[in-house]
Short mmCIF file of C-alpha atoms and ligand atoms in Angstrom, two decimals:
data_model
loop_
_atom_site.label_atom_id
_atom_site.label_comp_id
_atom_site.label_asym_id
_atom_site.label_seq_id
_atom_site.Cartn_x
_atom_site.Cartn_y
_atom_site.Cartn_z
CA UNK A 1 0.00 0.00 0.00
CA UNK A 2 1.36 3.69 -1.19
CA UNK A 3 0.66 6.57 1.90
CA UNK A 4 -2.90 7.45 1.50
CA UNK A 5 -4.88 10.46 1.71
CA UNK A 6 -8.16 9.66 3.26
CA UNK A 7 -10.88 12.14 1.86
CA UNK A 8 -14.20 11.70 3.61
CA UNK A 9 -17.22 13.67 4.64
CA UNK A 10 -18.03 10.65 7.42
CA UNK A 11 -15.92 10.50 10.05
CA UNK A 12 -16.54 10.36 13.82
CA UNK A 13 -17.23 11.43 16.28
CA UNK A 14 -19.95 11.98 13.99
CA UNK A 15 -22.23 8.58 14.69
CA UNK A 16 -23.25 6.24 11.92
CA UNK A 17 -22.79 3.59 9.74
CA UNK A 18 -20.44 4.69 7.14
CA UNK A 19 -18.45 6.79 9.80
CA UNK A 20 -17.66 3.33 11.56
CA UNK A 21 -16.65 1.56 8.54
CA UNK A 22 -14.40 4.74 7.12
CA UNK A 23 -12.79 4.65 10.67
CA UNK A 24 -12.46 0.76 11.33
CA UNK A 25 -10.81 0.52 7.91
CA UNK A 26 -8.55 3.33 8.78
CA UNK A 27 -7.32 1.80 11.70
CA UNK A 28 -6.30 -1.62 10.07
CA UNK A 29 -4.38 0.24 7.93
CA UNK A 30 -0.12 1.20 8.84
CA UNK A 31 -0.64 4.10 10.70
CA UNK A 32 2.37 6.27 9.39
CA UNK A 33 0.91 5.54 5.76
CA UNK A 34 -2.63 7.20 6.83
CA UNK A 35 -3.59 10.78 6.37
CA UNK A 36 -7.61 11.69 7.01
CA UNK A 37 -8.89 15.02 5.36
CA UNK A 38 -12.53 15.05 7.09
CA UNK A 39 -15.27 17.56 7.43
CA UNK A 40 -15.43 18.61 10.93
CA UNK A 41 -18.77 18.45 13.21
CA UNK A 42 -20.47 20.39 15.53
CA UNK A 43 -22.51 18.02 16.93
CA UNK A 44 -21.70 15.87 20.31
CA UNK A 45 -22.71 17.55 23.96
CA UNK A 46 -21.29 21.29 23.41
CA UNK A 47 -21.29 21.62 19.73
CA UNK A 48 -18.06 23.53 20.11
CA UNK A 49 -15.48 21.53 17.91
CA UNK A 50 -14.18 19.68 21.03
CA UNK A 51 -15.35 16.68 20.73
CA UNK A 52 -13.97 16.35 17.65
CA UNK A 53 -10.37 17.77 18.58
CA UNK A 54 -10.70 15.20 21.86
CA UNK A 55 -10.96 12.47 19.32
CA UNK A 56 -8.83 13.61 16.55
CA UNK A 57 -5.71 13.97 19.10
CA UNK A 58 -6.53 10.01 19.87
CA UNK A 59 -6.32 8.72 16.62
CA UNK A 60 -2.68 6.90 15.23
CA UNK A 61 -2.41 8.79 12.12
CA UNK A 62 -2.84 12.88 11.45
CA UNK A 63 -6.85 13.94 10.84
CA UNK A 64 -6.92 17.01 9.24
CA UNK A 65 -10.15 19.19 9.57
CA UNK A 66 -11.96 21.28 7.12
CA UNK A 67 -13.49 24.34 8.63
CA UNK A 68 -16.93 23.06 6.79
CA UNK A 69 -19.43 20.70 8.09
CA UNK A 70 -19.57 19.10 4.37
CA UNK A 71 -17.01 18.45 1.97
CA UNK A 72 -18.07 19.20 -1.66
CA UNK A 73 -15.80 19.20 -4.29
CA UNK A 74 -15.22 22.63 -5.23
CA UNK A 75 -12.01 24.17 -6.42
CA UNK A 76 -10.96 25.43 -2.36
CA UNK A 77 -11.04 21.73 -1.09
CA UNK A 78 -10.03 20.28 -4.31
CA UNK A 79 -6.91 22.53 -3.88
CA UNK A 80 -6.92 21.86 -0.30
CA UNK A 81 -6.74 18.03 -0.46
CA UNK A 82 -3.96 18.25 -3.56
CA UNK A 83 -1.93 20.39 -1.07
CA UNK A 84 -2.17 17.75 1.59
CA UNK A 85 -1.23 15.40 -1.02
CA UNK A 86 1.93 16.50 -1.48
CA UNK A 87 2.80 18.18 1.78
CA UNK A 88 2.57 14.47 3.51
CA UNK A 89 3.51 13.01 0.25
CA UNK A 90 0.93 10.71 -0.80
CA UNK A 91 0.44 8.76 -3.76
CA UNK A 92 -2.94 6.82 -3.06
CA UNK A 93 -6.03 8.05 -2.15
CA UNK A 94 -9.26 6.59 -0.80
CA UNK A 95 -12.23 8.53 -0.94
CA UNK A 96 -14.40 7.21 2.01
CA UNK A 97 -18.06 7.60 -0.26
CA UNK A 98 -17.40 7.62 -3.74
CA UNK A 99 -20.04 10.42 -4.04
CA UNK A 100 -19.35 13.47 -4.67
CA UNK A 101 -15.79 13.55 -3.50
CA UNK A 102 -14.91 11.34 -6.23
CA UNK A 103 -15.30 13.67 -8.65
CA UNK A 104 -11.67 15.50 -7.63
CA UNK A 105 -10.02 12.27 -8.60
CA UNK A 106 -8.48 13.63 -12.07
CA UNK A 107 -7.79 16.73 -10.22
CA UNK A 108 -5.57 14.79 -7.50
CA UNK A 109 -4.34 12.35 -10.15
CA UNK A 110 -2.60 15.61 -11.72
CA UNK A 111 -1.28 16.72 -8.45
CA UNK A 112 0.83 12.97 -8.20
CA UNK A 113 -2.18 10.47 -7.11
CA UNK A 114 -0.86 7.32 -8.50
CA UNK A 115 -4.28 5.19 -7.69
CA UNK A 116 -7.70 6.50 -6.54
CA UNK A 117 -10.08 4.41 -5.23
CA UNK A 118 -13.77 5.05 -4.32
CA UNK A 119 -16.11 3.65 -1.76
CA UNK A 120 -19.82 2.99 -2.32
CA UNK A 121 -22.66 2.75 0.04
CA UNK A 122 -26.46 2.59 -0.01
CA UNK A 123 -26.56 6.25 -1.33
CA UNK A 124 -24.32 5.62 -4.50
CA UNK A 125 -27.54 2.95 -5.54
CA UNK A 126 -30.01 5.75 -5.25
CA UNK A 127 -27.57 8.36 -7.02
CA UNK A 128 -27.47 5.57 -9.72
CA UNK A 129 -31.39 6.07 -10.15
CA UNK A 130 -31.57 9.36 -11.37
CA UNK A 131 -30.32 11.14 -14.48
CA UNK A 132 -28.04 13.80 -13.06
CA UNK A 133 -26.32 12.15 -10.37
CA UNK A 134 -26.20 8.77 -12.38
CA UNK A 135 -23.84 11.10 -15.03
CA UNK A 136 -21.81 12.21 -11.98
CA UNK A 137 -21.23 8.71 -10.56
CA UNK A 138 -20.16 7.90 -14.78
CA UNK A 139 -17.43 10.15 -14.13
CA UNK A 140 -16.32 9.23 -10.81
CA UNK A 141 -15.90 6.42 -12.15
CA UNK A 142 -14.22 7.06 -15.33
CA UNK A 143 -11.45 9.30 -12.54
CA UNK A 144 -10.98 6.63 -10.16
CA UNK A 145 -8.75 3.26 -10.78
CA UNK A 146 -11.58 1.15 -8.56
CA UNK A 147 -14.83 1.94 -7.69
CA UNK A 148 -15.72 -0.43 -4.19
CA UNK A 149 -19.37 -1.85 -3.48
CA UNK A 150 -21.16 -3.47 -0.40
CA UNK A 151 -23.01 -6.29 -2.17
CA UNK A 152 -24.46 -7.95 -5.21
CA UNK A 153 -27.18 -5.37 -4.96
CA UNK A 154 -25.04 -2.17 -4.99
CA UNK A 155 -23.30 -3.69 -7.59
CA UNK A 156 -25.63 -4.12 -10.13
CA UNK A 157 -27.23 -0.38 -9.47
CA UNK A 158 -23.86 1.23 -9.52
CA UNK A 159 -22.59 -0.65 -12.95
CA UNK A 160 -25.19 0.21 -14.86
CA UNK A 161 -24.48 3.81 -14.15
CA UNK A 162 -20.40 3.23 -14.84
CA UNK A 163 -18.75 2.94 -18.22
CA UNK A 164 -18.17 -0.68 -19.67
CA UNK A 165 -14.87 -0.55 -18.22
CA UNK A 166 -15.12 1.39 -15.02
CA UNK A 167 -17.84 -1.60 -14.07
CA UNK A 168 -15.28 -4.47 -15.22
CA UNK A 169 -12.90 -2.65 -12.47
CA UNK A 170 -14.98 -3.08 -9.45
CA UNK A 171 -14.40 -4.77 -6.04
CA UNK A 172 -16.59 -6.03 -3.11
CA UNK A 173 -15.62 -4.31 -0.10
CA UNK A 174 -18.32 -4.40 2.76
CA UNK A 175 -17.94 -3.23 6.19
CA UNK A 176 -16.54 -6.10 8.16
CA UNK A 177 -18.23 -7.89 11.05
CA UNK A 178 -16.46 -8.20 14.53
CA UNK A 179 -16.00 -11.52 15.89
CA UNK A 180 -14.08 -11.28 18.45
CA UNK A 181 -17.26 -9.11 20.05
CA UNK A 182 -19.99 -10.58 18.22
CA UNK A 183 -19.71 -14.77 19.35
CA UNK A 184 -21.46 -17.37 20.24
CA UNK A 185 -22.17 -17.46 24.55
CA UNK A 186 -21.59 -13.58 24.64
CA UNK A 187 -24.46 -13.40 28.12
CA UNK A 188 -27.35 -14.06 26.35
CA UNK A 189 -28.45 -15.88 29.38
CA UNK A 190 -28.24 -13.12 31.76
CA UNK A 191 -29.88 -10.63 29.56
CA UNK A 192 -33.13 -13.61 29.39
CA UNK A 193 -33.18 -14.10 33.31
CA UNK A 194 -32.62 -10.28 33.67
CA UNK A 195 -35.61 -9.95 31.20
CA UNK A 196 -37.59 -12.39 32.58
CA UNK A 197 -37.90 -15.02 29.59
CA UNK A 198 -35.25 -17.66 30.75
CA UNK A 199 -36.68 -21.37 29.25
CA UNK A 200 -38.66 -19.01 27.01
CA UNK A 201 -38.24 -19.10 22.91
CA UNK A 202 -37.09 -15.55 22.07
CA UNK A 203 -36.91 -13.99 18.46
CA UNK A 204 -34.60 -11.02 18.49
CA UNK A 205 -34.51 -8.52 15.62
CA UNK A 206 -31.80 -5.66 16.37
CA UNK A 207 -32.17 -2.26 14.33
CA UNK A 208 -33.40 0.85 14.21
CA UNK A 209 -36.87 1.47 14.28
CA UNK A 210 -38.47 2.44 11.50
CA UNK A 211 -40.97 1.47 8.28
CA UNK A 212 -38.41 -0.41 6.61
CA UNK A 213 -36.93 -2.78 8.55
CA UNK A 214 -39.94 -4.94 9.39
CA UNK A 215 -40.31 -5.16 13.11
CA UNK A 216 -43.93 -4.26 12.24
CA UNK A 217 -44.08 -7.53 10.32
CA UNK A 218 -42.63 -9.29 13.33
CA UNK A 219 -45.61 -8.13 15.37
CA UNK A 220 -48.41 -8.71 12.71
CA UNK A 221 -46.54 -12.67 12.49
CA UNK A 222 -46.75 -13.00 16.50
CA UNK A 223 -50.19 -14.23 16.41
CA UNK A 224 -49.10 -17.36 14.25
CA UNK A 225 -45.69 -17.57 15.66
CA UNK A 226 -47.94 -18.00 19.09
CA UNK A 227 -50.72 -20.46 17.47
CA UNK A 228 -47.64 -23.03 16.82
CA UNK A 229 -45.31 -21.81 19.61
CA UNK A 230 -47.55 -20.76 22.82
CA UNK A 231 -44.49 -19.14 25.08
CA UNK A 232 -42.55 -17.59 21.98
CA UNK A 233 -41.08 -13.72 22.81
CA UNK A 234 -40.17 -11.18 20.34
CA UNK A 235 -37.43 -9.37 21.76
CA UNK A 236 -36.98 -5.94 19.84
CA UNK A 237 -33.42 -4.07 20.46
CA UNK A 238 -33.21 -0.40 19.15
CA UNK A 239 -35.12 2.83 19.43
CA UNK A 240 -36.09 5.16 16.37
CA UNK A 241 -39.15 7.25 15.37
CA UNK A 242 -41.39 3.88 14.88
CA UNK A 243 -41.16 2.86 18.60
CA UNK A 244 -44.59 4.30 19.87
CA UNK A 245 -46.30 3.09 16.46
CA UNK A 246 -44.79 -0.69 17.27
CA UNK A 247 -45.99 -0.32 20.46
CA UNK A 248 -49.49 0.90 19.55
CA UNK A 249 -49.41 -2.17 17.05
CA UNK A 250 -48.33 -4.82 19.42
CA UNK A 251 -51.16 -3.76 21.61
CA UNK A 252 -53.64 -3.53 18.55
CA UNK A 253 -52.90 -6.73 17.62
CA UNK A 254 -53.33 -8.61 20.99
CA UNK A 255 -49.67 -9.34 21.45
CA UNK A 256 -48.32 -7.21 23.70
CA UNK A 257 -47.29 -9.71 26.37
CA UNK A 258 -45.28 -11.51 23.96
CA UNK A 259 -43.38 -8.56 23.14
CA UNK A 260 -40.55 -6.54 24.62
CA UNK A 261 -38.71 -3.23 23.49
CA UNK A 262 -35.28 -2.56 24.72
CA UNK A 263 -35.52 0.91 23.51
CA UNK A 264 -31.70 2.12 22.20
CA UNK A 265 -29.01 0.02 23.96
CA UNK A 266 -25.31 1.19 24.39
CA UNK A 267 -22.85 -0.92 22.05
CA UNK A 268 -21.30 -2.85 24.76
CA UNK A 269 -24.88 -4.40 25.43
CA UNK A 270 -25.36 -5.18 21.80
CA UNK A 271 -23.60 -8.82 21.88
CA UNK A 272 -25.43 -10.19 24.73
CA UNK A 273 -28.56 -8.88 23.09
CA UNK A 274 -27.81 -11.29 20.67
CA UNK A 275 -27.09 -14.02 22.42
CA UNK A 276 -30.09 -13.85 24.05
CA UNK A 277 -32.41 -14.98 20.41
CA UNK A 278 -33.09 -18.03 19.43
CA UNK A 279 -33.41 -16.87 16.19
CA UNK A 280 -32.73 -13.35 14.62
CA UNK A 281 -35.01 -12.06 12.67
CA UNK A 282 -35.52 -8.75 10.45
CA UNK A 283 -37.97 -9.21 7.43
CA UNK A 284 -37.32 -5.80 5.72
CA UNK A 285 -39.08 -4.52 2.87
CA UNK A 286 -38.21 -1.86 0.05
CA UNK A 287 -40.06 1.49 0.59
CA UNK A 288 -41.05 4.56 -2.18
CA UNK A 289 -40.94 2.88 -4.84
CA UNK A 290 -37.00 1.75 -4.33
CA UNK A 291 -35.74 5.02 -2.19
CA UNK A 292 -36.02 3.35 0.43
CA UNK A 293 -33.86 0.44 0.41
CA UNK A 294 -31.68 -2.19 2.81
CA UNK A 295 -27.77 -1.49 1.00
CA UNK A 296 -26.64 -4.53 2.98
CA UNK A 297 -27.72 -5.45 6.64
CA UNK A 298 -24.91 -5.70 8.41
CA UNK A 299 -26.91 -6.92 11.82
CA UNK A 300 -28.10 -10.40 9.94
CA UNK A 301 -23.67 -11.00 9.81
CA UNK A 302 -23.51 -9.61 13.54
CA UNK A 303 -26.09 -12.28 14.63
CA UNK A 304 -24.28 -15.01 12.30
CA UNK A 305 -21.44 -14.45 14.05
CA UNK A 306 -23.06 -14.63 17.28
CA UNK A 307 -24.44 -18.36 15.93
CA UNK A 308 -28.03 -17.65 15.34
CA UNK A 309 -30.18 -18.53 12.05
CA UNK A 310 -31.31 -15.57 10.43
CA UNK A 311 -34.63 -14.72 8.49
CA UNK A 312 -33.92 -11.70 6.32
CA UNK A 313 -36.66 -9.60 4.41
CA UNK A 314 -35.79 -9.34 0.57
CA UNK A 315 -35.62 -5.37 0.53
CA UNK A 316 -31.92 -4.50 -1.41
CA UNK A 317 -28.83 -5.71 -0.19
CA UNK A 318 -30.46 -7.57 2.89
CA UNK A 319 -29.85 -10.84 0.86
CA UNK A 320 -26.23 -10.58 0.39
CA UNK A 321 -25.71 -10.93 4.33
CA UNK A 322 -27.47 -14.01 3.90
CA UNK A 323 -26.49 -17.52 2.34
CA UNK A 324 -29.74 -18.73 1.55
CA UNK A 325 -31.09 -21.75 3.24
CA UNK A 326 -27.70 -22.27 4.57
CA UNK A 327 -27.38 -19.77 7.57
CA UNK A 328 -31.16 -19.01 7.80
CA UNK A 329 -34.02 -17.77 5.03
CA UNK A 330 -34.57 -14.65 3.10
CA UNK A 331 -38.69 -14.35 2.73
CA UNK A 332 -40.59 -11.59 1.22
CA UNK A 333 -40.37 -8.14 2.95
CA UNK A 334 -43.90 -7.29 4.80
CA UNK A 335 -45.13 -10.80 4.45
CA UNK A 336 -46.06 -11.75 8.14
CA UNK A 337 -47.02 -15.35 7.23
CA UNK A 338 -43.84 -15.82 5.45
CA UNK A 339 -42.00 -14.67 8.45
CA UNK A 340 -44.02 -16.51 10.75
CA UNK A 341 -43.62 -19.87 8.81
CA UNK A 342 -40.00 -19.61 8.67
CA UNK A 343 -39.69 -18.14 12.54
CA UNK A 344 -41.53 -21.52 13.68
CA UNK A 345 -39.79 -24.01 11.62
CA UNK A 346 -36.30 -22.69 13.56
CA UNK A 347 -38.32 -22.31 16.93
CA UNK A 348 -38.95 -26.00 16.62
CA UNK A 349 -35.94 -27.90 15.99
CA UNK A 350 -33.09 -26.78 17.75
CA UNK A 351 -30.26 -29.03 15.29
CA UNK A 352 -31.34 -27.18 12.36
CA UNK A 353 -30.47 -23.82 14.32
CA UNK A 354 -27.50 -25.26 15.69
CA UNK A 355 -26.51 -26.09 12.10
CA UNK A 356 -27.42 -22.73 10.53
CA UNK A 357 -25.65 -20.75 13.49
CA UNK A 358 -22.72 -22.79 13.19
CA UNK A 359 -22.49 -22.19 9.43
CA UNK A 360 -22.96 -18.48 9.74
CA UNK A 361 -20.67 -18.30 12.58
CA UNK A 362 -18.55 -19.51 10.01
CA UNK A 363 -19.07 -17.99 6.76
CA UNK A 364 -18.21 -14.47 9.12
CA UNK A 365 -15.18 -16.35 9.80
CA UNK A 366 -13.84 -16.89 6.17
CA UNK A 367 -15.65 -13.97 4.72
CA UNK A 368 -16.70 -10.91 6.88
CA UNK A 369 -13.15 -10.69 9.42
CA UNK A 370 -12.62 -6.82 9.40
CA UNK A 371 -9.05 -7.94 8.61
CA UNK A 372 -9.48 -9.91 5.76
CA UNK A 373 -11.35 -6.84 4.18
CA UNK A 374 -8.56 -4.20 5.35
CA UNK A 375 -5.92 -6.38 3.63
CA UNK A 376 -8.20 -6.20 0.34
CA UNK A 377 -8.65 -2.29 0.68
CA UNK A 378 -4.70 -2.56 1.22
CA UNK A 379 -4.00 -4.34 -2.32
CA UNK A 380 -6.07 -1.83 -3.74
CA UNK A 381 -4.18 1.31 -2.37
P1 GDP B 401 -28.70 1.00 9.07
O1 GDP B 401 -29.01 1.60 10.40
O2 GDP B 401 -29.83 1.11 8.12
O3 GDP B 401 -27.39 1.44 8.51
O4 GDP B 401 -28.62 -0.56 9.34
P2 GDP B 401 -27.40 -1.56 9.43
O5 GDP B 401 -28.01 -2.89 9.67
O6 GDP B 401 -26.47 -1.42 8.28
O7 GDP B 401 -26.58 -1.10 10.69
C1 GDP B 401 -27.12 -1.01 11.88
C2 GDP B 401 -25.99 -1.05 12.91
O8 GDP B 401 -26.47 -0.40 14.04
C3 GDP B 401 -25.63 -2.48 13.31
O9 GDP B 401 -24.25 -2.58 13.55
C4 GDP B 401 -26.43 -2.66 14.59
O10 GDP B 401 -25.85 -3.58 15.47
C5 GDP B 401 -26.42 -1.27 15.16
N1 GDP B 401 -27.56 -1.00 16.05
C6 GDP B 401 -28.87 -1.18 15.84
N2 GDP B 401 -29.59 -0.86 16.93
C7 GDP B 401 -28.71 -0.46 17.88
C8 GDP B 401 -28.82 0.00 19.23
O11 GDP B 401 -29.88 0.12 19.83
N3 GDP B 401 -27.66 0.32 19.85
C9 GDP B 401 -26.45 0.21 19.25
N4 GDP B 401 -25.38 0.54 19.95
N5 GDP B 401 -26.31 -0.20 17.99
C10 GDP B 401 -27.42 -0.54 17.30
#
């Protein structure tokens, strides 16, 4: 790997998804060869830039901030990042979402960027969609040596957006799943006995809570689920702006005893949270009319790795965390009866989760290791 400027608009402190993977990816790389240009943030408990300087001054490698809260790629930063470029003497650089920032690449190639590579998310598959920002993405790609996507799904959008040979030069790289924290006996009993549901069959789903991800199916399946499997629990993890809604429709539908919500947990309670489901299960559906969209479901590979079946909705990406059939069942988003089916088949025979779990636990193994991905993001810089 050449040193690498790191040019990214998502970066904590600032919470999220893409901030965690930018940063977890960062960190696996050589430290001296590392060099973040990041938007700064004025979020966190003063909103005074503190935070941010706090966790900049921990980090192995120099973060550079920009005095803006967004990075576009006008001629300032454009001029800013090539001077950081050569001042620290990189020759790689890694734009942490592909879009917009990409669209300096030629710019930083001229300035003595010898490969440029571009990450993809979930919104790179909705700019893909529409006429103006699908041209934008073309060129992106056209500057760029390797454009990076999460899954199958992604891939496929993104393509068709790319030139012939821009596509041919793609390369999966997902966020990676921890498995040292996510494992199989990580206090799942506890959690039950502090809960009250020890000897009770629990279905956990773990997400945020909203429309999409289905725990509104979950609740409309609980009737069945009950019918075949009187003492089941569905144990809901995760807070969002759904959470009175759910609640309202647990109650609605008569199965509010068999339901609990966690509400938002901190991380370090996540794995036991886990552990504590017999099955996981998040049957997510696509929303307006494709907008709304899984790009991969990282939780179904966080409960793999924790050796649980899964049962994944069909919305996106979702299916690309899953091996069909192998470590659980993808069934069609908002289809409580397909859920239900799938949720009681697992509930009753406990080999066929042990088998599943094992093989998911597995697959994360070989394919999901955050250090098996770093090395690839390595090869390409
Ligand atoms: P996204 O929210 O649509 O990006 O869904 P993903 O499935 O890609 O990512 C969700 C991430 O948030 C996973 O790593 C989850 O484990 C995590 N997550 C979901 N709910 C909670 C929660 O209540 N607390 C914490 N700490 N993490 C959560």
């Amino acid at each position: 790997m050449d040193k690498t400027l790191i040019v990214t608009n998502d970066f904590p402190p600032r919470p999220g998804g893409i901030q965690a993977f930018v940063h977890s990816m960062a960190c696996r790389l050589d430290p001296g060869q590392v060099v973040v240009y990041a938007s700064t943030w004025k979020g966190g408990q003063d909103g005074d830039g503190t935070e941010v300087a706090v966790f900049d001054a921990e980090q192995p490698f120099p973060v550079v901030r920009d005095r803006t809260t967004m990075l576009l790629p006008t001629p300032r930063v454009t001029r800013q990042a090539a001077g950081l470029l050569r001042e620290h003497g990189c020759t790689s650089v890694w734009f942490g979402a592909a879009a917009p920032l990409g669209l300096m690449a030629p710019a930083l190639r001229r300035a003595g960027a010898r490969r440029l590579v571009g990450t993809t998310h979930g919104h790179e598959a909705a700019w893909a969609q529409l006429p103006a920002s699908r041209r934008l993405l073309r060129r992106i790609g056209e500057g760029t040596d390797t454009i990076t996507y999460l899954g199958e799904y992604t891939r496929s959008r993104i393509a068709d957006a790319l030139t012939p040979a821009a596509a041919a030069r793609m390369v999966q790289l997902p966020p990676g799943v921890d498995e040292k924290t996510f494992h199989p006996g990580s206090g799942g009993d506890a959690v039950r006995a502090r809960l009250g549901l020890a000897g009770r069959p629990v279905v956990v789903c773990v997400s945020r809570l909203v429309p999409r991800k289905g725990q509104d199916t979950l609740i409309l399946a609980m009737p069945r689920i009950l019918a075949a499997v009187p003492d089941a629990v569905l144990l809901v993890v995760g807070g969002g702006p759904y959470a009175g809604e759910l609640r309202k429709l647990a109650a609605r539908t008569g199965v509010a005893e068999a339901v609990r919500f966690t509400g938002p947990l901190p991380w370090e309670e996540l794995p036991a949270h886990y552990g504590a489901g017999d099955v996981f299960a998040m049957p997510c559906r696509t929303r307006r009319g494709g907008l709304d969209v899984e790009g991969l479901g990282i939780v179904y590979l966080e409960a793999s790795a924790t050796g649980l079946p899964v049962v994944a909705g069909d919305s996106g990406g979702a299916p690309d965390a899953v091996l069909d059939g192998e470590t659980g069942w993808v069934v069609r988003g908002g289809s409580p009866e397909q859920a239900a089916d799938r949720i009681v088949i697992l509930l009753g025979d406990p080999e066929l989760r042990r088998r599943m779990g094992e093989r998911g636990r597995r697959w994360v193994e070989e394919a999901w290791r955050w250090d098996i991905l770093a090395e690839r993001l390595k090869s390409l810089l």
